[in-house]
mmCIF file of N, CA and C and ligand atoms in Angstrom:
data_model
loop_
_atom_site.group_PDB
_atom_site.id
_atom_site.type_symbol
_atom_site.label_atom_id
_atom_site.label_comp_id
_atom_site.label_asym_id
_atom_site.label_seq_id
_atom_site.Cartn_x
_atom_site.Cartn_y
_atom_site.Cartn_z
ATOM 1 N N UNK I 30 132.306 132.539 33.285
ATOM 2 C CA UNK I 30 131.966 131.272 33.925
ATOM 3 C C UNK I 30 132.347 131.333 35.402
ATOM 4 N N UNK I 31 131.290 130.940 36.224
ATOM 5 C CA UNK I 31 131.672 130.821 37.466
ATOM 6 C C UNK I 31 132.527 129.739 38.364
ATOM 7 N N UNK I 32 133.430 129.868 39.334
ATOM 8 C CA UNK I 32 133.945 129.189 39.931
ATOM 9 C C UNK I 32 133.464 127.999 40.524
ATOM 10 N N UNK I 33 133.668 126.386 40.493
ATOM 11 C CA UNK I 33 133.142 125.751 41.182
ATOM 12 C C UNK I 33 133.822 125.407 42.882
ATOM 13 N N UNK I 34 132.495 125.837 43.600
ATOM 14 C CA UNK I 34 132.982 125.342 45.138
ATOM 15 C C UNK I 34 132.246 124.202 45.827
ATOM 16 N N UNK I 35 133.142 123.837 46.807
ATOM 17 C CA UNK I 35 132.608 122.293 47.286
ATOM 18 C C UNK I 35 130.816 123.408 48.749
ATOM 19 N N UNK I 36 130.067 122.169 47.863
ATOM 20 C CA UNK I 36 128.981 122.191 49.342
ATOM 21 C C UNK I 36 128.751 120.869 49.919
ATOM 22 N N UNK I 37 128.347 121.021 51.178
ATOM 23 C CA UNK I 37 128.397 119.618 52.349
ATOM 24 C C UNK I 37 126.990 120.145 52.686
ATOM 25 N N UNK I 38 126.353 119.261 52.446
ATOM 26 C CA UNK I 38 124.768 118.750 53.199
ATOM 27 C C UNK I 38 124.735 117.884 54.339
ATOM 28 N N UNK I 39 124.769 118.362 55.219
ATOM 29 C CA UNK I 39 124.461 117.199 56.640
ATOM 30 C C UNK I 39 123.082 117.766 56.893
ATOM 31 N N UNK I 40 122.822 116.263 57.554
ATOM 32 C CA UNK I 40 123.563 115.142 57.989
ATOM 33 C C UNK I 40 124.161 113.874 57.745
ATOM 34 N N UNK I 41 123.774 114.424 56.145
ATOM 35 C CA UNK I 41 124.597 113.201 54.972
ATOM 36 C C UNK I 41 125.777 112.829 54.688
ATOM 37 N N UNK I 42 126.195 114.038 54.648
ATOM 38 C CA UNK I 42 127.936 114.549 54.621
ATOM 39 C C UNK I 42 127.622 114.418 53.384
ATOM 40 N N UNK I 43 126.910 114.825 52.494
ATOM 41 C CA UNK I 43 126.771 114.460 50.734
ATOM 42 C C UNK I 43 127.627 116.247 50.685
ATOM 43 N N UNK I 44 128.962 116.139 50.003
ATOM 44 C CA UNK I 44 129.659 116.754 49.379
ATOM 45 C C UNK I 44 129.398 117.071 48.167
ATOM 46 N N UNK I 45 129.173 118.400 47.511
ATOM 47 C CA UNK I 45 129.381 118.467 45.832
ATOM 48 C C UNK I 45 129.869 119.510 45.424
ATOM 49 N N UNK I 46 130.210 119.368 44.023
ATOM 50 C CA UNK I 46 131.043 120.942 43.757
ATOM 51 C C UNK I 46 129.518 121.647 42.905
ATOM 52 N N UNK I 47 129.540 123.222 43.155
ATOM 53 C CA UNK I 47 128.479 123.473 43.072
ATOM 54 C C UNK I 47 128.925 125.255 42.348
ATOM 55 N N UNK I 48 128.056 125.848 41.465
ATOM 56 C CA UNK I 48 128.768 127.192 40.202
ATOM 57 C C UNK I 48 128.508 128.208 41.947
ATOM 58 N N UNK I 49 129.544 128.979 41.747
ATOM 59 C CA UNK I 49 129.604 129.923 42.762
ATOM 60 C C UNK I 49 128.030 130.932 42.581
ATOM 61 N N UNK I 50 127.217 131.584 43.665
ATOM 62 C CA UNK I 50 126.224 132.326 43.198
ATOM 63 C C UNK I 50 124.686 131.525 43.321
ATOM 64 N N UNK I 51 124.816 130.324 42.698
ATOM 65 C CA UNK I 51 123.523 129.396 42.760
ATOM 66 C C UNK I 51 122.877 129.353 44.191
ATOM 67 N N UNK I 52 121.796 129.446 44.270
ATOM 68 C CA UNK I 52 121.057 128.980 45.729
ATOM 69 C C UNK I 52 121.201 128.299 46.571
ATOM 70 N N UNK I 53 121.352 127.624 47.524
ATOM 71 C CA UNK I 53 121.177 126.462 48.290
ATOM 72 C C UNK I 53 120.507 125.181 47.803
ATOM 73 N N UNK I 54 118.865 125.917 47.836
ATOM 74 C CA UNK I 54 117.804 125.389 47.565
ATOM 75 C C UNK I 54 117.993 124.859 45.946
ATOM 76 N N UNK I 55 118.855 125.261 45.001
ATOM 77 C CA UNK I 55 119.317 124.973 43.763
ATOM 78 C C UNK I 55 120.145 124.072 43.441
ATOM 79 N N UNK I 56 120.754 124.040 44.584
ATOM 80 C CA UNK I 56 122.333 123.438 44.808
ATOM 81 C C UNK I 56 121.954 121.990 45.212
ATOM 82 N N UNK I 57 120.719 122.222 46.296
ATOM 83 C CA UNK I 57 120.203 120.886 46.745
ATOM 84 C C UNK I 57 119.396 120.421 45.467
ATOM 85 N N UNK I 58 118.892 121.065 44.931
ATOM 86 C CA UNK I 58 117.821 120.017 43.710
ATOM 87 C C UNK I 58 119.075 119.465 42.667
ATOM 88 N N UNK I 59 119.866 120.053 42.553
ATOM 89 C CA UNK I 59 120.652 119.587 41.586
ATOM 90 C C UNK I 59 121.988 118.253 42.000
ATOM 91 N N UNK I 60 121.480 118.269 43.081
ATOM 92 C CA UNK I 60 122.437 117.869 43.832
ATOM 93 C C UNK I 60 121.526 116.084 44.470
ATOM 94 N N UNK I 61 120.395 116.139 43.890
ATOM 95 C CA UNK I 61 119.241 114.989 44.631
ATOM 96 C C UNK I 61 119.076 114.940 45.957
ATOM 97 N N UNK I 62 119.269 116.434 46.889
ATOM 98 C CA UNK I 62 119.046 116.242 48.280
ATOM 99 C C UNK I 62 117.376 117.019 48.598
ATOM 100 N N UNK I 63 117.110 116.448 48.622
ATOM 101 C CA UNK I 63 115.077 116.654 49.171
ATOM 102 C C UNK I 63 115.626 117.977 50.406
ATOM 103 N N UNK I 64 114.910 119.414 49.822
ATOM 104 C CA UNK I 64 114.265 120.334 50.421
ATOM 105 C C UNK I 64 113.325 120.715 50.503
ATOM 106 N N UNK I 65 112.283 120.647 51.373
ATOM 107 C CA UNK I 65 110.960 120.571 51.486
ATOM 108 C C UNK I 65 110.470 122.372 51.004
ATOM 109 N N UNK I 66 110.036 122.392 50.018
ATOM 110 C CA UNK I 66 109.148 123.684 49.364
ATOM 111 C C UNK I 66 107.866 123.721 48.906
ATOM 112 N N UNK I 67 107.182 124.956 49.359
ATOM 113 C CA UNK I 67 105.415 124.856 48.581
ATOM 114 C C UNK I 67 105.717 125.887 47.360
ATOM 115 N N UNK I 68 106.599 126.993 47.999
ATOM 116 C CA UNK I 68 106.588 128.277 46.852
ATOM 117 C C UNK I 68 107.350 128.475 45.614
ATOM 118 N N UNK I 69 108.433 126.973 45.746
ATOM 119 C CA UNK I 69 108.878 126.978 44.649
ATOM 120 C C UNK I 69 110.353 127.959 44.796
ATOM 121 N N UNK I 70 111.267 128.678 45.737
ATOM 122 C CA UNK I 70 111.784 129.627 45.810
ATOM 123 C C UNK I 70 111.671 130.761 46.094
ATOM 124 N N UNK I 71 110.071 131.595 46.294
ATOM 125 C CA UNK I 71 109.684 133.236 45.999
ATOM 126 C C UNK I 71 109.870 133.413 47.967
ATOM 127 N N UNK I 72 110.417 132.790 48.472
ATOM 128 C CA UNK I 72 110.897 133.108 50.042
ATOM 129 C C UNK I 72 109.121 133.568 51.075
ATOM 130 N N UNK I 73 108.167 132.621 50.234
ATOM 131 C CA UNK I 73 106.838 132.836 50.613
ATOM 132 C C UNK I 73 106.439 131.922 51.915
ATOM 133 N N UNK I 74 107.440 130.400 51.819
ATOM 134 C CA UNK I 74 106.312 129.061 52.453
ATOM 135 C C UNK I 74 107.585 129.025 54.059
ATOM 136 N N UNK I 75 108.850 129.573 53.752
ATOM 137 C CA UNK I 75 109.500 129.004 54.641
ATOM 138 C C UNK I 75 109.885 127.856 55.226
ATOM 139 N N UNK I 76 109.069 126.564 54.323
ATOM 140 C CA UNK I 76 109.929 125.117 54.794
ATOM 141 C C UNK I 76 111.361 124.971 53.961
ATOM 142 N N UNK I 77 112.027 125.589 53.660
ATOM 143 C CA UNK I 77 113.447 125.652 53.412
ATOM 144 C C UNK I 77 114.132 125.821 54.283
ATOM 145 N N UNK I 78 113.988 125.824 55.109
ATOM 146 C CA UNK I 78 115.012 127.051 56.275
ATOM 147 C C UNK I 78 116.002 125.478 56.597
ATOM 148 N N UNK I 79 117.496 125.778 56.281
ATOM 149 C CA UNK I 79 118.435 125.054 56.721
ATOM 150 C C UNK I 79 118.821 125.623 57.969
ATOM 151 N N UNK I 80 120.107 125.246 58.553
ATOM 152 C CA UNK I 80 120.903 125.305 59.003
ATOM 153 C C UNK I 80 122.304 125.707 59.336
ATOM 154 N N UNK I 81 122.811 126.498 59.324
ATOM 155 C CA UNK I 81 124.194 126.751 59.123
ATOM 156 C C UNK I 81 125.381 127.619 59.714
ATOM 157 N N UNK I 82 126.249 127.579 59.770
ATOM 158 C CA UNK I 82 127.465 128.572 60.153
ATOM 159 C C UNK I 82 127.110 130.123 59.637
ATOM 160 N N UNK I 83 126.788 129.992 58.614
ATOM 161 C CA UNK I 83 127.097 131.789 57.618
ATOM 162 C C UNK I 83 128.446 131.085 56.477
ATOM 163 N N UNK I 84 129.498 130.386 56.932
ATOM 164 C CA UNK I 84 130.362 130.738 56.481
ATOM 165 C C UNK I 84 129.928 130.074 54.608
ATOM 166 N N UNK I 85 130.551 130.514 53.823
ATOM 167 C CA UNK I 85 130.278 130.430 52.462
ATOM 168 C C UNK I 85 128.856 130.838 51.807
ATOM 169 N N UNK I 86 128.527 131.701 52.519
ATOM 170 C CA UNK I 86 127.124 131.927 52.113
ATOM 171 C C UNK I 86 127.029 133.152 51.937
ATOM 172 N N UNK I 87 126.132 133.788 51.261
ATOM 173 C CA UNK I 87 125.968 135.231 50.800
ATOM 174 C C UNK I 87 125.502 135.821 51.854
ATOM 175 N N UNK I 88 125.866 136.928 52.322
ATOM 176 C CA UNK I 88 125.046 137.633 53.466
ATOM 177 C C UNK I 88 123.730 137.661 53.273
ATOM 178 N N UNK I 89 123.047 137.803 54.470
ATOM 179 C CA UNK I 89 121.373 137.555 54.512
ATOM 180 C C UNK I 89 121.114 138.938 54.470
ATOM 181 N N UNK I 90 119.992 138.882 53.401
ATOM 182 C CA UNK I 90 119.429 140.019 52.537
ATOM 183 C C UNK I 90 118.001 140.887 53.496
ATOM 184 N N UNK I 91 117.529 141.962 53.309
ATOM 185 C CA UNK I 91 116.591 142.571 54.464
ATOM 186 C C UNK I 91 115.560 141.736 54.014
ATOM 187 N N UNK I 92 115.254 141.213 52.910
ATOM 188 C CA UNK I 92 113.760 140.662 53.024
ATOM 189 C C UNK I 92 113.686 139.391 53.622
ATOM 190 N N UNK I 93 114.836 138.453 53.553
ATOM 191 C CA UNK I 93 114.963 136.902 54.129
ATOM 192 C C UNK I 93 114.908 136.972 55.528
ATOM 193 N N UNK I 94 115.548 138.394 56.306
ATOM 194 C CA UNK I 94 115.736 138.760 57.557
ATOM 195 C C UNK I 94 114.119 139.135 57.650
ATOM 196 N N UNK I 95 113.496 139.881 57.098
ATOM 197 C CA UNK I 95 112.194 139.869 57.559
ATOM 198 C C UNK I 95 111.271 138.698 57.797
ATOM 199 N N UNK I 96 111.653 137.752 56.401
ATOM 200 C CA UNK I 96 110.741 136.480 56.743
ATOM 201 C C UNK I 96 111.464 135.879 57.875
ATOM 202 N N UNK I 97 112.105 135.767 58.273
ATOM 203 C CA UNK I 97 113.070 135.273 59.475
ATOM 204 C C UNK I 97 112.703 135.426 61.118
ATOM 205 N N UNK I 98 112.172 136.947 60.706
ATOM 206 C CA UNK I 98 111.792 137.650 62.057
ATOM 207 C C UNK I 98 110.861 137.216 62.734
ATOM 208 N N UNK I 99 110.891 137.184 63.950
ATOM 209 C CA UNK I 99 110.681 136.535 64.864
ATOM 210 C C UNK I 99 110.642 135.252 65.208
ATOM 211 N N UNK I 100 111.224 134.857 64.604
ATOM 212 C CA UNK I 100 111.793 132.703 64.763
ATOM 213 C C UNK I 100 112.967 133.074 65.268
ATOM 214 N N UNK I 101 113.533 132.355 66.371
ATOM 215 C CA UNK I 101 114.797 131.659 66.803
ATOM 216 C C UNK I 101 115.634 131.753 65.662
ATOM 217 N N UNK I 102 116.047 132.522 65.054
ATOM 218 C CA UNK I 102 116.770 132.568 63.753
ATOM 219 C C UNK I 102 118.086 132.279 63.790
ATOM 220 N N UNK I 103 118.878 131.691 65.024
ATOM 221 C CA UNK I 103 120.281 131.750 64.959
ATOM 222 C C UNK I 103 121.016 131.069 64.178
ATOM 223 N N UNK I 104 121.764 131.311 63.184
ATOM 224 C CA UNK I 104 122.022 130.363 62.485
ATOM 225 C C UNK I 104 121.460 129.858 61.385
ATOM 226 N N UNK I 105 120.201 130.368 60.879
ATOM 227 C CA UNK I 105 118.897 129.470 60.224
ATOM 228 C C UNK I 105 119.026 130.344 58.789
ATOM 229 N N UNK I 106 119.411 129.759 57.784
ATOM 230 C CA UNK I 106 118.681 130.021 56.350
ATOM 231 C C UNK I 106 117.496 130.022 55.854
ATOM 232 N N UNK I 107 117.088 130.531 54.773
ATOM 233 C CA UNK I 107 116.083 130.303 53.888
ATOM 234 C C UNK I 107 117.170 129.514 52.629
ATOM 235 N N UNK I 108 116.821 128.306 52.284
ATOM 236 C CA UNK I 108 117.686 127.745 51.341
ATOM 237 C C UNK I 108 117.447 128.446 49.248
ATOM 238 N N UNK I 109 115.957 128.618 50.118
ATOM 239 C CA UNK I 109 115.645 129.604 48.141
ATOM 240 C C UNK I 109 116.810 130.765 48.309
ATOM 241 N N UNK I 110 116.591 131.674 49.073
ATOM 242 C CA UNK I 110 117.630 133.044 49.832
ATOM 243 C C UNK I 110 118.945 133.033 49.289
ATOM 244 N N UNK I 111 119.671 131.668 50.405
ATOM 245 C CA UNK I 111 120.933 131.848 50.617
ATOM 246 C C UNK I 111 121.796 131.056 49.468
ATOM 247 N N UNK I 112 122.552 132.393 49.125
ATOM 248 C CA UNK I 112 123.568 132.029 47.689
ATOM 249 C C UNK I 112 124.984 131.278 48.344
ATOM 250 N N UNK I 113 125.047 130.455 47.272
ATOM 251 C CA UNK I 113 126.603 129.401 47.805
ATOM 252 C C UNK I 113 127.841 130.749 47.573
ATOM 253 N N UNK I 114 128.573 130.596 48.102
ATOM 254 C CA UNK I 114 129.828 131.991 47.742
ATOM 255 C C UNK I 114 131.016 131.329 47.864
ATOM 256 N N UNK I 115 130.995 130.134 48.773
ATOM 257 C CA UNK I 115 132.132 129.712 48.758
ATOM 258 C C UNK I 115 132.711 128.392 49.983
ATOM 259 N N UNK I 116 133.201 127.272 50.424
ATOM 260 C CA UNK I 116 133.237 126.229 50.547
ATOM 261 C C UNK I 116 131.493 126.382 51.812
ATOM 262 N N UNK I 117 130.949 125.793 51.813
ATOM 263 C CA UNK I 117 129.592 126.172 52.890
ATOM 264 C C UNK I 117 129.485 124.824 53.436
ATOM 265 N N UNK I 118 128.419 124.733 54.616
ATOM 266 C CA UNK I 118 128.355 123.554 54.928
ATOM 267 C C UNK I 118 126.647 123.871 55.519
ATOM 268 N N UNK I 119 125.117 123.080 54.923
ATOM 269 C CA UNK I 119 124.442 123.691 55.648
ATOM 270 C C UNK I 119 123.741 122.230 56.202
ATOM 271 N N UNK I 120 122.675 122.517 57.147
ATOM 272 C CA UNK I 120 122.495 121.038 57.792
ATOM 273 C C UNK I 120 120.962 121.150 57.128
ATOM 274 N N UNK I 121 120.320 119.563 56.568
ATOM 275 C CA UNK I 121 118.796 119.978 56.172
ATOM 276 C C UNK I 121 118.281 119.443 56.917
ATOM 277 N N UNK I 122 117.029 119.598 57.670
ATOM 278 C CA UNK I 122 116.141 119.177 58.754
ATOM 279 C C UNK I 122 115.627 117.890 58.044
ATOM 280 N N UNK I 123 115.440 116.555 58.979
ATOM 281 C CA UNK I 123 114.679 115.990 58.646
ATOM 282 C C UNK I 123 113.268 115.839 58.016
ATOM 283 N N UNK I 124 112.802 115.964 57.174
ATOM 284 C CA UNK I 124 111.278 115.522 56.646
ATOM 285 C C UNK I 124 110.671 115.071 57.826
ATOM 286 N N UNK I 125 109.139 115.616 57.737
ATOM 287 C CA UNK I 125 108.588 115.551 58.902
ATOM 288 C C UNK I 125 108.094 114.162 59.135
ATOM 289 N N UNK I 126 107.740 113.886 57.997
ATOM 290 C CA UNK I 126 107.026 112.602 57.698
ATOM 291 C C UNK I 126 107.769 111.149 57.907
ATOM 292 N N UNK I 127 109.116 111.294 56.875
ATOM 293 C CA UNK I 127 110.756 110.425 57.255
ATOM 294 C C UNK I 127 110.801 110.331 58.456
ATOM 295 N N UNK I 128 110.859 111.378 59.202
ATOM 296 C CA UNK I 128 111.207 111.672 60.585
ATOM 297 C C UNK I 128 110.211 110.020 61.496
ATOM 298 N N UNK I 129 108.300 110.730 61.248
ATOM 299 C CA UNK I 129 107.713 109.892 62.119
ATOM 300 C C UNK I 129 107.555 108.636 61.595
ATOM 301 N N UNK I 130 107.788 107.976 60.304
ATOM 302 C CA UNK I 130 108.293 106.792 59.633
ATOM 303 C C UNK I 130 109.596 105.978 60.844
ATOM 304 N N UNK I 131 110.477 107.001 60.547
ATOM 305 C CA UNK I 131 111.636 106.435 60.666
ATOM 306 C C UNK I 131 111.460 106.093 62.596
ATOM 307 N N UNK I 132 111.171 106.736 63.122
ATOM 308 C CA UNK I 132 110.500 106.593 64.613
ATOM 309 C C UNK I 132 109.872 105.192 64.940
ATOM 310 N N UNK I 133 108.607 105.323 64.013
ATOM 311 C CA UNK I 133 107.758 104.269 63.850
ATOM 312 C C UNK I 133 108.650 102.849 64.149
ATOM 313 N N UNK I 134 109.410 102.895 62.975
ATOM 314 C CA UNK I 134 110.230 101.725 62.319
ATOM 315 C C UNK I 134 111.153 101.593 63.904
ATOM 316 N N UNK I 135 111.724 102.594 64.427
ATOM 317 C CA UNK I 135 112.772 102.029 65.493
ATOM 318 C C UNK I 135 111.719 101.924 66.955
ATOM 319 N N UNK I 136 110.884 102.078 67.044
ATOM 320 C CA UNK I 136 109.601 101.536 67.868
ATOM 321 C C UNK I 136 109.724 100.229 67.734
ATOM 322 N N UNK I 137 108.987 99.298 66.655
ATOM 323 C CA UNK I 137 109.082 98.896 66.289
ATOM 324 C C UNK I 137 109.698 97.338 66.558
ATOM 325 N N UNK I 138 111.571 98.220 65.710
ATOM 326 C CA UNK I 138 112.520 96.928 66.153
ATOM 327 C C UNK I 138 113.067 96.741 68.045
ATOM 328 N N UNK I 139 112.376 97.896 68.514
ATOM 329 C CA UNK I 139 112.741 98.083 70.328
ATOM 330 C C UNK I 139 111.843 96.966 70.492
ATOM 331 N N UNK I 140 110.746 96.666 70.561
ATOM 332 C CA UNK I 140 109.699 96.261 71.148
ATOM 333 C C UNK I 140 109.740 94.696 70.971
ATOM 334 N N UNK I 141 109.644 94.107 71.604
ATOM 335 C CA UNK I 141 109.718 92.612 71.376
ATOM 336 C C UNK I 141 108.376 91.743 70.540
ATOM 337 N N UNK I 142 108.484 91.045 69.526
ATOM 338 C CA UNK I 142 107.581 90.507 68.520
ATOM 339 C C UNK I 142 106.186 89.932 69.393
ATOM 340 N N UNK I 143 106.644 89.019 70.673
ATOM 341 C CA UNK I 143 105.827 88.150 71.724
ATOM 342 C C UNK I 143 106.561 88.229 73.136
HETATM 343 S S1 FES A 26 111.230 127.733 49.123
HETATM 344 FE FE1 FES A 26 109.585 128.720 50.116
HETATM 345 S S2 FES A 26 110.590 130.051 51.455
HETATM 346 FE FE2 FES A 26 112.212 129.099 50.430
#
């Protein structure tokens, strides 16, 4: 049986304890934090890509580094990829859609009714 370690999702600060080894992208479904995927995990679509330190995370593997290559990669996961190892902290990008919603909405309350 594997060890449980704490993971932190920002920009939520949603904390959970999570089996050492499991995915990110695993960690977040089980966890009810929305990671945007088409491929399901097979490291094909690339809307996973978090955020993060490195620290608690499995070293990045040659094929994740290939899908990686040539993006601004500093820092950047594939969340299917990257295995939890131990306390981690990764950040998930806003939803694109949330994002221009949530815009909308503070437009919106800026703007005066009349
Ligand atoms: S889920 Fe598609 S690349 Fe990670």
């Amino acid at each position: 049986m594997s060890a449980k370690v704490p993971l932190t999702f920002m920009p939520e600060g949603k904390m959970v304890q999570v089996r050492a080894g499991i995915s990110v992208l695993e960690a977040a479904r089980r966890s009810g934090v929305p990671i945007r995927t088409r491929c399901d995990g097979k490291a094909a679509c690339l809307m996973c890509k978090v955020t993060t330190d490195g620290q608690g995370l499995s070293t990045i593997q040659p094929m994740e580094q290939r899908k990686l290559a040539g993006l601004d990669a500093e820092g950047i996961r594939l969340a299917c990829q990257a295995k939890v190892c131990g306390p981690a902290i990764v950040c998930v990008p806003e939803d694109p859609l949330r994002a221009a919603v949530r815009k909308q909405l503070e437009r919106q309350r800026e703007e005066p009714l009349w």
